[in-house]
Short mmCIF file of N, CA and C in Angstrom, two decimals:
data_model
loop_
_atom_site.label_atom_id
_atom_site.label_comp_id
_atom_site.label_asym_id
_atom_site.label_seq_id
_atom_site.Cartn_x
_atom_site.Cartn_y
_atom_site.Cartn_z
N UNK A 1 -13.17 4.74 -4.89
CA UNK A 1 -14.22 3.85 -5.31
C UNK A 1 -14.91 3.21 -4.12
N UNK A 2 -14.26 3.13 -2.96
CA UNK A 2 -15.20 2.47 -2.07
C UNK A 2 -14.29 3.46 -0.86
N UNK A 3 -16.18 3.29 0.37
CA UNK A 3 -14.73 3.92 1.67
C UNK A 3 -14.27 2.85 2.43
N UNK A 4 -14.33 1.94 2.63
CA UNK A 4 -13.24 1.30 3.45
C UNK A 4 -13.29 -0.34 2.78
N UNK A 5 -12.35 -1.26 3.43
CA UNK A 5 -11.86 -2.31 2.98
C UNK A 5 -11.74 -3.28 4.97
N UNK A 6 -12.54 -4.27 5.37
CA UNK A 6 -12.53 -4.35 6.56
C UNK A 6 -11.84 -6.08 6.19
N UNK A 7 -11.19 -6.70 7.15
CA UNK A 7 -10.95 -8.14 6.67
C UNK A 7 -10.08 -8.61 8.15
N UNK A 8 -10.49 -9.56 8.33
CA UNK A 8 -9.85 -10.37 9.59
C UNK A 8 -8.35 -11.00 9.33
N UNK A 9 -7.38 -10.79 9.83
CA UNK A 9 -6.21 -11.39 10.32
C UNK A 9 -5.70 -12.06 10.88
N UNK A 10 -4.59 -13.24 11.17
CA UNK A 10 -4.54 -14.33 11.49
C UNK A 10 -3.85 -14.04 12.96
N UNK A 11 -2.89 -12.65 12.85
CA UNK A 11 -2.18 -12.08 13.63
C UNK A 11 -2.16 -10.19 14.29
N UNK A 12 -2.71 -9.93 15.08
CA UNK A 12 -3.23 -8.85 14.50
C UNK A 12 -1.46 -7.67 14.66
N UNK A 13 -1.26 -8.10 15.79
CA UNK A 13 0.10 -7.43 15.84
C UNK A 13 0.81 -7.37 14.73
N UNK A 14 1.13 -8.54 14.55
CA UNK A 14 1.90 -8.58 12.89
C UNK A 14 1.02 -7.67 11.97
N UNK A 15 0.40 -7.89 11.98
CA UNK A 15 -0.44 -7.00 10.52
C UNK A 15 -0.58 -5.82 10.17
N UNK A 16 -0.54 -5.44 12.17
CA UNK A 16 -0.62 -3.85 12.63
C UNK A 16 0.61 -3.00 11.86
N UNK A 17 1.65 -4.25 12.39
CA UNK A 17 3.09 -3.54 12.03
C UNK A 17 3.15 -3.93 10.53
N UNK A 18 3.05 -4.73 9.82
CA UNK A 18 3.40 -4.52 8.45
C UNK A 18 3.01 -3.54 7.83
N UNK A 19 1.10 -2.84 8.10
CA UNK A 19 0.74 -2.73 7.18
C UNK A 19 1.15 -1.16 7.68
N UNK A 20 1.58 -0.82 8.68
CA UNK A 20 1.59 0.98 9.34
C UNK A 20 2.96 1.30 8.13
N UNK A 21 3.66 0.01 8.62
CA UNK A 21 5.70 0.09 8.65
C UNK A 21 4.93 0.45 6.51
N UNK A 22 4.59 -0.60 5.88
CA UNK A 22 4.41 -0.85 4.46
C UNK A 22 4.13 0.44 3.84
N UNK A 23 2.94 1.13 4.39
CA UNK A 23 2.51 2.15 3.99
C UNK A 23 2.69 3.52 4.22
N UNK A 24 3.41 3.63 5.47
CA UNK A 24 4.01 4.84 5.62
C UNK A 24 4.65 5.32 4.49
N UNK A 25 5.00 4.91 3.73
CA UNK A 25 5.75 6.25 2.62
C UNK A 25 4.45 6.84 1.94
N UNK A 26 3.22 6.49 1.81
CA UNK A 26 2.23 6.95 1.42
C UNK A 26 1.13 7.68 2.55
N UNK A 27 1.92 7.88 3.03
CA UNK A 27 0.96 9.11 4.86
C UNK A 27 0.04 8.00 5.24
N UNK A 28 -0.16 6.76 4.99
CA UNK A 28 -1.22 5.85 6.11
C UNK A 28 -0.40 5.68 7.40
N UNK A 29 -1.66 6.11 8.79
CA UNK A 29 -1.67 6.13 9.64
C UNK A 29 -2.70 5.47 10.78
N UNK A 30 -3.01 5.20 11.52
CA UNK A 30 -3.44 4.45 12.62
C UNK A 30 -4.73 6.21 12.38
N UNK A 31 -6.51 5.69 12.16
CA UNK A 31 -7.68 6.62 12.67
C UNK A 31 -7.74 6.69 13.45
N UNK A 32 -8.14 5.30 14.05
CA UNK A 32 -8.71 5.09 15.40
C UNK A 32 -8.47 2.99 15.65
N UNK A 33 -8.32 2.94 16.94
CA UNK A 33 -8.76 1.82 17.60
C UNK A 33 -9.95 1.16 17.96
N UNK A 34 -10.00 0.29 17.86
CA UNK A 34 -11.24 -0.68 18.82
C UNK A 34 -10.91 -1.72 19.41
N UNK A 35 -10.83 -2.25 20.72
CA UNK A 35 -10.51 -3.18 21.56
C UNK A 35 -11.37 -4.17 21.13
N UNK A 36 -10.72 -5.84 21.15
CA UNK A 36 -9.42 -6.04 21.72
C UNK A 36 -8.76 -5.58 20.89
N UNK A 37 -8.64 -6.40 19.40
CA UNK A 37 -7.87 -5.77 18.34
C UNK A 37 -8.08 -5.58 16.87
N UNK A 38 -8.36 -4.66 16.74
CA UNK A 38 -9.24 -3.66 15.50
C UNK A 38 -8.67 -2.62 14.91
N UNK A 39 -8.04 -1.98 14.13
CA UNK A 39 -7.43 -0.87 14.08
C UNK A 39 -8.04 -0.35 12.39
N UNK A 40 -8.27 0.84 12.97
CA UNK A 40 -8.72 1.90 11.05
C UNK A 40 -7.53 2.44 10.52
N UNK A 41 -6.88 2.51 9.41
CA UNK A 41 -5.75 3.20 8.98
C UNK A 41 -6.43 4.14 7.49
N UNK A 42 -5.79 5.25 7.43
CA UNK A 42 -5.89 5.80 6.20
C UNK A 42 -4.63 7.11 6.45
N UNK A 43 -5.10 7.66 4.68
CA UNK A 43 -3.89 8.91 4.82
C UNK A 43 -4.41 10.11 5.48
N UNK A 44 -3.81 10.82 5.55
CA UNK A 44 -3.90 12.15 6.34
C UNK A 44 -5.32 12.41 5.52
N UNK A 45 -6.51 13.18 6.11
CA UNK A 45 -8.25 13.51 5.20
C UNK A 45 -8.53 12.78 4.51
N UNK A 46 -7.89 11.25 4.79
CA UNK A 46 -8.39 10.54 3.39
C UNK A 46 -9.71 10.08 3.63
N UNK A 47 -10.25 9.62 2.63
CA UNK A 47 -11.79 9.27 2.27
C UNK A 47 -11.83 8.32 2.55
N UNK A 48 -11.07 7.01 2.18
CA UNK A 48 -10.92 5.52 2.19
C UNK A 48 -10.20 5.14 3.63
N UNK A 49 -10.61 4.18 3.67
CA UNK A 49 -9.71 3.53 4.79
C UNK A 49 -9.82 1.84 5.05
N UNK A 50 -8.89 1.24 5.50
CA UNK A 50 -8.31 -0.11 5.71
C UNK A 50 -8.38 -0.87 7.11
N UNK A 51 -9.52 -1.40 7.34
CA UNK A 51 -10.06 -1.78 8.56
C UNK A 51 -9.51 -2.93 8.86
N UNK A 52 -8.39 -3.65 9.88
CA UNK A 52 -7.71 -4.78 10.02
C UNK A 52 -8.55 -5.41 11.44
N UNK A 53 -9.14 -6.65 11.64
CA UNK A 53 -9.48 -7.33 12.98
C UNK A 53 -8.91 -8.86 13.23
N UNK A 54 -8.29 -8.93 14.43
CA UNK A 54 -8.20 -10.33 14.51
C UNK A 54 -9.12 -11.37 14.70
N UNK A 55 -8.56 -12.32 13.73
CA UNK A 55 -9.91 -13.66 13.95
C UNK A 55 -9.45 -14.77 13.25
N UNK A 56 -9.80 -16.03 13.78
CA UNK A 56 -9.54 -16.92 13.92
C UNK A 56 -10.25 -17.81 12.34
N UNK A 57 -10.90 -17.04 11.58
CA UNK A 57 -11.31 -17.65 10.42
C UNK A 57 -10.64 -17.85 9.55
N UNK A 58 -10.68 -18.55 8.32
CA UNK A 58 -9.84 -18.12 7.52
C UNK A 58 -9.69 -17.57 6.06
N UNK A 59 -9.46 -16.43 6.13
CA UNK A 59 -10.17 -15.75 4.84
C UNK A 59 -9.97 -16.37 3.71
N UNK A 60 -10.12 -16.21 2.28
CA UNK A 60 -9.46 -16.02 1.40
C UNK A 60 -8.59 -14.66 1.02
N UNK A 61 -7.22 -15.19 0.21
CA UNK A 61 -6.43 -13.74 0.23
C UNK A 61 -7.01 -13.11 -0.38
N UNK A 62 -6.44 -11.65 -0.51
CA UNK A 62 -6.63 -10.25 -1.15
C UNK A 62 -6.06 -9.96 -2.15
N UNK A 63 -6.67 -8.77 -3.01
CA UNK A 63 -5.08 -8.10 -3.55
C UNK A 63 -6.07 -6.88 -3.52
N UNK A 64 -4.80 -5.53 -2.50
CA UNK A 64 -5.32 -5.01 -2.44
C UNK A 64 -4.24 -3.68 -2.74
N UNK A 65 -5.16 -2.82 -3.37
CA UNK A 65 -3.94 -1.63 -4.28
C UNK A 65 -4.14 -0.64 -3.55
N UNK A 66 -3.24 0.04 -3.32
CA UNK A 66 -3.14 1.30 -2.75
C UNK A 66 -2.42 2.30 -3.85
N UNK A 67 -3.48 3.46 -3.83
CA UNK A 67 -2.74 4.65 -4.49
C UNK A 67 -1.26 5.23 -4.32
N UNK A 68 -0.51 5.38 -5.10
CA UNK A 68 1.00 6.01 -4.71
C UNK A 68 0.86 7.34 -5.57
N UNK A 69 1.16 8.50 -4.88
CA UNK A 69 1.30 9.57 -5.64
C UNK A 69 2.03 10.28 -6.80
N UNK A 70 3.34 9.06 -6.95
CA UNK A 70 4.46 9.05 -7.36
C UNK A 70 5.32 7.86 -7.41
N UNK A 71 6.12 7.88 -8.79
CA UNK A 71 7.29 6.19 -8.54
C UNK A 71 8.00 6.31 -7.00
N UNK A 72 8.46 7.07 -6.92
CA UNK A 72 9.03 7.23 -5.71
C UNK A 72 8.33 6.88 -4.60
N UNK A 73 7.10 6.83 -4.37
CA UNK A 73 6.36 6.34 -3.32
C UNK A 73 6.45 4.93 -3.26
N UNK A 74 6.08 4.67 -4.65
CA UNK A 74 6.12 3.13 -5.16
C UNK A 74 7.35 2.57 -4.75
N UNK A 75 8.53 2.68 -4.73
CA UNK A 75 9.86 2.36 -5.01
C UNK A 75 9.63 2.27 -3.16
N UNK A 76 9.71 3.23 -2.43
CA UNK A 76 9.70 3.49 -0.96
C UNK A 76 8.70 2.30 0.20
N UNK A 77 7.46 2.30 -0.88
CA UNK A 77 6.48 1.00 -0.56
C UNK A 77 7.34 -0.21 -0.21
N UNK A 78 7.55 -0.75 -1.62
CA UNK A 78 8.37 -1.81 -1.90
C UNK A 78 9.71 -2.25 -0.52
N UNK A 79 10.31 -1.42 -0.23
CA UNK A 79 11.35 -1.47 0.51
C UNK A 79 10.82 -1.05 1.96
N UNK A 80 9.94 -0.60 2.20
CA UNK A 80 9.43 -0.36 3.67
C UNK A 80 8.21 -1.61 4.25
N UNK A 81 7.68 -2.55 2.76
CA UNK A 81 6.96 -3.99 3.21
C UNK A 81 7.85 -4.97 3.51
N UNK A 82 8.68 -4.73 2.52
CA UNK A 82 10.28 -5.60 2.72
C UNK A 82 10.34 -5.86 4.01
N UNK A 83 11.13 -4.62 4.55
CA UNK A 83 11.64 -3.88 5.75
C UNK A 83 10.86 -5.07 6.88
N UNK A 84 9.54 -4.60 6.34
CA UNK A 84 8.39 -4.86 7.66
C UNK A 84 8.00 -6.47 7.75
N UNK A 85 8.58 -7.61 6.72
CA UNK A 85 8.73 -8.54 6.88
C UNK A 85 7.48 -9.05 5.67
N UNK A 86 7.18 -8.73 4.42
CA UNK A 86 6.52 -8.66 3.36
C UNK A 86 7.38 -9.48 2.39
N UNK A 87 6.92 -10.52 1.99
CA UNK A 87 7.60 -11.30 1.37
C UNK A 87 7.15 -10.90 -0.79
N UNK A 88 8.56 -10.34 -1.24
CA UNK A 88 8.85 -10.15 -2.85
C UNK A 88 7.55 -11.00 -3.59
N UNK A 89 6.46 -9.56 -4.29
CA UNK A 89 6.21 -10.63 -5.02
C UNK A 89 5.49 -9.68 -6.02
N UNK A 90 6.89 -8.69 -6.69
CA UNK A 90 6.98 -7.83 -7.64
C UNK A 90 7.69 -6.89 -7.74
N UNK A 91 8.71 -6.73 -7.88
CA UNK A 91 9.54 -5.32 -7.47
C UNK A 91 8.85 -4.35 -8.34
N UNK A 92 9.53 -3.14 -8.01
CA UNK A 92 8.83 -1.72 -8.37
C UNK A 92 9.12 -1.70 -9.89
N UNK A 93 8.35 -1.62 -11.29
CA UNK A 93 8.53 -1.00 -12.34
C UNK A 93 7.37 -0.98 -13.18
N UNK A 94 7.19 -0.54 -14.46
CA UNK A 94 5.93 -0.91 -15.34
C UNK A 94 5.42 -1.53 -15.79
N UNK A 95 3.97 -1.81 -16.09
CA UNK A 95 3.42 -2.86 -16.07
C UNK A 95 2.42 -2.66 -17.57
N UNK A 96 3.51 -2.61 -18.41
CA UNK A 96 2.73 -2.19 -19.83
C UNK A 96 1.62 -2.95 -20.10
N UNK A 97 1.41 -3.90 -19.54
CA UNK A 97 0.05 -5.15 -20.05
C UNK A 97 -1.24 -4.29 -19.46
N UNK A 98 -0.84 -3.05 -18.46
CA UNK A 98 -2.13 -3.03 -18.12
C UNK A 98 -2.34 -1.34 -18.73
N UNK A 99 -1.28 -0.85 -18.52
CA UNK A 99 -1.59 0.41 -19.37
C UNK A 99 -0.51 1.02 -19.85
N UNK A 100 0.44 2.28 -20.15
CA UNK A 100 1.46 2.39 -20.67
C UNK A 100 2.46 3.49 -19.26
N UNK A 101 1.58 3.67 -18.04
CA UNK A 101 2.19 3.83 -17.10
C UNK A 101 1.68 3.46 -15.92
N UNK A 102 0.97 2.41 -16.00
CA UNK A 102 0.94 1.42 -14.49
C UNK A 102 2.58 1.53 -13.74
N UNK A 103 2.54 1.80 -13.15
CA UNK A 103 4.22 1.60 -12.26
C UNK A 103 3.58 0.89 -11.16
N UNK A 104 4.05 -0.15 -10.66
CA UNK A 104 3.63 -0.58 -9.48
C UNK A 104 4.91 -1.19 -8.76
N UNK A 105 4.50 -1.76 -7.16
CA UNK A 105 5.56 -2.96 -6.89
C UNK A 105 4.31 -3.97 -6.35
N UNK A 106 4.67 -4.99 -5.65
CA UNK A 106 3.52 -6.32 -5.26
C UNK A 106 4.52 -6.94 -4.04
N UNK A 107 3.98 -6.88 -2.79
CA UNK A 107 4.75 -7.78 -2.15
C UNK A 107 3.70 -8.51 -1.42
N UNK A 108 3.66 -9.61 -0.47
CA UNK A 108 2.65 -10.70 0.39
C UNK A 108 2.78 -10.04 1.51
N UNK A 109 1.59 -10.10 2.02
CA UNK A 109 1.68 -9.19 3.43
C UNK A 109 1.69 -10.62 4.89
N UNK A 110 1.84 -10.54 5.98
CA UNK A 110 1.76 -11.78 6.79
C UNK A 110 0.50 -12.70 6.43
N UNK A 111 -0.81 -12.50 6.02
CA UNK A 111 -2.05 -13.74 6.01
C UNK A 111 -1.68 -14.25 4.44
N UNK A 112 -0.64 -13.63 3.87
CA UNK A 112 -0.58 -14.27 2.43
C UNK A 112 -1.75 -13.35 1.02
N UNK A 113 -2.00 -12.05 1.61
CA UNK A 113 -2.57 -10.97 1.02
C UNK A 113 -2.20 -10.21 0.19
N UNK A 114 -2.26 -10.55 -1.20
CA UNK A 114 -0.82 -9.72 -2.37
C UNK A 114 -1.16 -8.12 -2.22
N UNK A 115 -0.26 -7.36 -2.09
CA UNK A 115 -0.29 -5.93 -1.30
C UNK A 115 -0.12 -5.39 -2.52
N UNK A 116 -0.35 -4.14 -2.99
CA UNK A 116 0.41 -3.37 -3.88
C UNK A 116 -0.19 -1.75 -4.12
N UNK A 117 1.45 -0.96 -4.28
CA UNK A 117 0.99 0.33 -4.56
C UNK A 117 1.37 1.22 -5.78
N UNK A 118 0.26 1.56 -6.06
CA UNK A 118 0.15 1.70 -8.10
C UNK A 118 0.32 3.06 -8.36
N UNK A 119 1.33 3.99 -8.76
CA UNK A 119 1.04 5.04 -9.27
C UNK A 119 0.76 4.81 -10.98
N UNK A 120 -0.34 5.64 -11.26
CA UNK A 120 -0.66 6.00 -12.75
C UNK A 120 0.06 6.77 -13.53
N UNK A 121 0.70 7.55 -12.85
CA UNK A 121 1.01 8.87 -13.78
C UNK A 121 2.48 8.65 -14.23
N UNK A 122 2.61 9.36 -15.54
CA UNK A 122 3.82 9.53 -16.57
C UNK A 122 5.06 9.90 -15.14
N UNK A 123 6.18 9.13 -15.32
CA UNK A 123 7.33 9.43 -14.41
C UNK A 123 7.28 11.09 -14.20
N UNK A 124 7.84 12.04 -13.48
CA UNK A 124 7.82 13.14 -13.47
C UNK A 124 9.32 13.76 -14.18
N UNK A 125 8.92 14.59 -15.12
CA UNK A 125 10.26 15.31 -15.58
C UNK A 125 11.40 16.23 -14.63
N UNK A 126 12.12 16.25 -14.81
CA UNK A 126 13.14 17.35 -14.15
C UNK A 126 13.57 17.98 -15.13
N UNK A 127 12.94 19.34 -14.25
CA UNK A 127 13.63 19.83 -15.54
C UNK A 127 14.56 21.40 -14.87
N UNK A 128 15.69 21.79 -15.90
CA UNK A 128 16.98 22.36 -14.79
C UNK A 128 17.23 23.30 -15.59
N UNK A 129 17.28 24.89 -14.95
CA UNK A 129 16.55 25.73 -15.72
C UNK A 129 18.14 26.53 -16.29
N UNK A 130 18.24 27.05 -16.93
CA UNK A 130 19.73 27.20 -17.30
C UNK A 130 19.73 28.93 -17.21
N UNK A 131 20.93 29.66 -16.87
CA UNK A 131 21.31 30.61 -16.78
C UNK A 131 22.02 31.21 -17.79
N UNK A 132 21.83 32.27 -18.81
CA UNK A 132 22.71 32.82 -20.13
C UNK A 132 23.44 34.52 -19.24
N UNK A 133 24.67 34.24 -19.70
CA UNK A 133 24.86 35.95 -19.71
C UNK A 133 24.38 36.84 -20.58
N UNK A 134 24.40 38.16 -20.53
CA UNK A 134 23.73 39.01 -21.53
C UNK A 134 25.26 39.68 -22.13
#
């Protein structure tokens, strides 16, 4: 829906590292740089991207969703914002109020920015294929 998302930070180091450490289970990576401190992140060909700069203003927070391809991404999110110093503020499961497979988790990123990554889709089946003698 949009290509990028640009917003100033209170810290840029910190932010750098939450948001690389947060999102790595979903392939976001460092595009490109801009000095002093500016950084583009998106996934591997992605379209969108997440423009972080330091500055001394002070925003209002965010909430900003990131696609997950899978619960498992979601679940991996959750514990890698943790990790990265993202303070709980949703653990990973469904969110029937908004549709009948919202799966998400929600954690605060360092400027106090509610983070979150949403897969849509029906859990994935396993399915285990069975062997008959003849």
């Amino acid at each position: 829906m949009f290509d990028h998302v640009k917003f100033g930070v209170s810290d840029y180091a910190a932010s750098k590292t939450f948001f690389l450490k947060a999102l790595e289970p979903l392939g976001v990576t460092v595009v490109t740089e801009w000095p002093p401190n500016g950084v583009e992140l998106s996934q591997p060909q992605g379209k969108v991207s997440l423009c972080l700069h330091q500055t001394e203003e002070k925003p209002a927070h965010l909430h900003l969703a990131f696609v997950a391809e899978n619960r498992r991404q979601v679940d991996a999110f959750y514990r890698a914002a943790l990790e990265a110093g993202g303070e709980d503020n949703g653990a990973p499961g469904l969110r029937p109020r908004y549709h009948a497979n919202y799966y998400a988790a929600f954690v605060i990123g360092p400027d106090g920015h509610n983070i979150e990554a949403v897969c849509h889709e029906p859990e994935a089946l396993i399915r285990v294929g069975t062997i008959s003698a003849a």
